[in-house]
Every structure is written in structure tokens, then in C-alpha cells.
mmCIF file of C-alpha atoms in Angstrom:
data_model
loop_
_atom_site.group_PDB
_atom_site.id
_atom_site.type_symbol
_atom_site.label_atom_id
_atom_site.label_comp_id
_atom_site.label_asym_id
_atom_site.label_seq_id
_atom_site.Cartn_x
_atom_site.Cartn_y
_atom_site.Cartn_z
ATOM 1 C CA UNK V 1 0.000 0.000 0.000
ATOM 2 C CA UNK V 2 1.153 3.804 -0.865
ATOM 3 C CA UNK V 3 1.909 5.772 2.052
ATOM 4 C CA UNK V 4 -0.049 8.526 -0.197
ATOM 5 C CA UNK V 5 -3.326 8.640 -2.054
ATOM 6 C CA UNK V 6 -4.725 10.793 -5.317
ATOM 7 C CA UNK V 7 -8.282 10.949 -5.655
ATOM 8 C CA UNK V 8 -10.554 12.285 -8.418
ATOM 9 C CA UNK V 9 -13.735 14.098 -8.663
ATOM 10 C CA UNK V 10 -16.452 14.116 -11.162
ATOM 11 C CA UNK V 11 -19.744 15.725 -11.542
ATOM 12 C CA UNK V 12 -23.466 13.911 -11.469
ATOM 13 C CA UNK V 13 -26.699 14.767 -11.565
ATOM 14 C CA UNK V 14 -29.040 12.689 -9.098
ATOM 15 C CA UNK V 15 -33.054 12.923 -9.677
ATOM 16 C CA UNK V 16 -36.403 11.170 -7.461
ATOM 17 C CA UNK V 17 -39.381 11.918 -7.573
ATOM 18 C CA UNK V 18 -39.640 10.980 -3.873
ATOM 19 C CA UNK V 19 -37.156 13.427 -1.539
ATOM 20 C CA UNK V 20 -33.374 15.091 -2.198
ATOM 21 C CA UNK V 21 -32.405 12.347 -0.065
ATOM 22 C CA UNK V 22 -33.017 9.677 -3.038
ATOM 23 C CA UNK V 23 -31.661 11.230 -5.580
ATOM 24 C CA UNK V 24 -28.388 11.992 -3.818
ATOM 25 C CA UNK V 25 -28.578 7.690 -2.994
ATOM 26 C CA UNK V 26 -29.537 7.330 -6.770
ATOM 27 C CA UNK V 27 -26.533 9.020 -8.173
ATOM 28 C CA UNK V 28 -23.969 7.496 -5.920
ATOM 29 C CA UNK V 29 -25.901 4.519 -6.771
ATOM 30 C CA UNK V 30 -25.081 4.465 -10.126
ATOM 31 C CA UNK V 31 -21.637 5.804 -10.251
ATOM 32 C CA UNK V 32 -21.235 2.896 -8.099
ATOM 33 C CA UNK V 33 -21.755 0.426 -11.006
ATOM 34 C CA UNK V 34 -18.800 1.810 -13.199
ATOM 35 C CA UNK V 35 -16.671 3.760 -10.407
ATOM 36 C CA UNK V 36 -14.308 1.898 -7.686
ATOM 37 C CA UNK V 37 -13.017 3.246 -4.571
ATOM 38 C CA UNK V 38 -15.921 5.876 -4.109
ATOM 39 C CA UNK V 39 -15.379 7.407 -0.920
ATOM 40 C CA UNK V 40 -17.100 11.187 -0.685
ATOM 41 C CA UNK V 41 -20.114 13.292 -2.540
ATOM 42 C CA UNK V 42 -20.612 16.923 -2.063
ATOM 43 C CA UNK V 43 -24.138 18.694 -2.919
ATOM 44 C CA UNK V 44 -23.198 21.789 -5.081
ATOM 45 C CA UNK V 45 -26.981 22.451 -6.165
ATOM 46 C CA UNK V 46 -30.064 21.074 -5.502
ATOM 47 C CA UNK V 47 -32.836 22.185 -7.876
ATOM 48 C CA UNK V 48 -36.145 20.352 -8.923
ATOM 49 C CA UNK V 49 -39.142 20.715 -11.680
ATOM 50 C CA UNK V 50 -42.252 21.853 -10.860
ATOM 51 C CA UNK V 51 -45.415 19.894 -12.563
ATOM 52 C CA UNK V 52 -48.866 21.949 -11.985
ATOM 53 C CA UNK V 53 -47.685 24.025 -9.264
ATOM 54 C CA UNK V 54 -46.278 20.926 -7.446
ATOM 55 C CA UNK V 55 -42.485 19.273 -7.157
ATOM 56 C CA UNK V 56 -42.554 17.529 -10.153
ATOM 57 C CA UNK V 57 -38.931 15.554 -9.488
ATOM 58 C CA UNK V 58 -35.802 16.843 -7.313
ATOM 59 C CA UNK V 59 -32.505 17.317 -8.799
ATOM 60 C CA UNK V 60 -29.006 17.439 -6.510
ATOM 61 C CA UNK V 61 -25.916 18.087 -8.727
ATOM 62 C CA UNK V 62 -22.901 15.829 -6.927
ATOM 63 C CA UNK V 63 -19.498 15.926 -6.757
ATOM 64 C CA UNK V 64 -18.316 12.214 -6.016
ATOM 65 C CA UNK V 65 -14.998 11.771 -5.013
ATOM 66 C CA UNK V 66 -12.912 8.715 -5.320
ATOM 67 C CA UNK V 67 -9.479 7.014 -5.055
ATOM 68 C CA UNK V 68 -6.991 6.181 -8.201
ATOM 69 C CA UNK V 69 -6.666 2.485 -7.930
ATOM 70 C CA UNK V 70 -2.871 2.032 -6.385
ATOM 71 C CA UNK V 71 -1.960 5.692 -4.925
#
């Protein structure tokens, strides 16, 4: 094991039509299926659509950070 670590970031976008909470689990969810070594998100926005004067669908842009295999 390195006695050092580099990491990477990359931007999602997350959506539910449930809560801000799911769509943040949705993204990670499925940056999980193609990304190793995921180990942070940060919110940067959280937006959502409005349908007939209701929330329609939430939207949370994420930044998910994660670890280059061997640093």
C-alpha cells in the first residue's frame, strides 16, 4: 500500500421523484456500477421541476470523489 493517495472528482446529476435524499442515494448509486473506490459526494446544487404548481422531481448536482486504484 502507498503511504499517499490521489483521488478524483467528477460531476453527477441525481433525480427522485420521492425526496433530495433519493436522488443523492440514486446518483452514488449508479456511479457505483462503473466507479471503484468511491469514498465522498458533495451537494453543489439542488434544484427540482415543478409539474402543476407541485415538485414535479428533485434534482441534486454531486461531486463524487474517489481514489486512483494504487496511490
Amino acid at each position: 500500500m502507498s503511504d499517499h493517495h490521489v483521488y478524483k472528482k467528477v460531476e453527477v446529476v441525481g433525480s427522485s421523484k420521492t425526496s433530495i435524499e433519493d436522488a443523492i442515494e440514486n446518483a452514488i448509486a449508479e456511479c457505483s456500477k462503473n466507479l471503484r473506490n468511491i469514498e465522498w459526494f458533495e451537494v453543489q446544487e439542488t434544484r427540482g421541476h415543478v409539474v402543476d404548481g407541485k415538485v414535479g422531481h428533485y434534482q441534486v448536482v454531486l461531486k463524487i470523489g474517489f481514489r486512483i486504484e494504487g496511490s
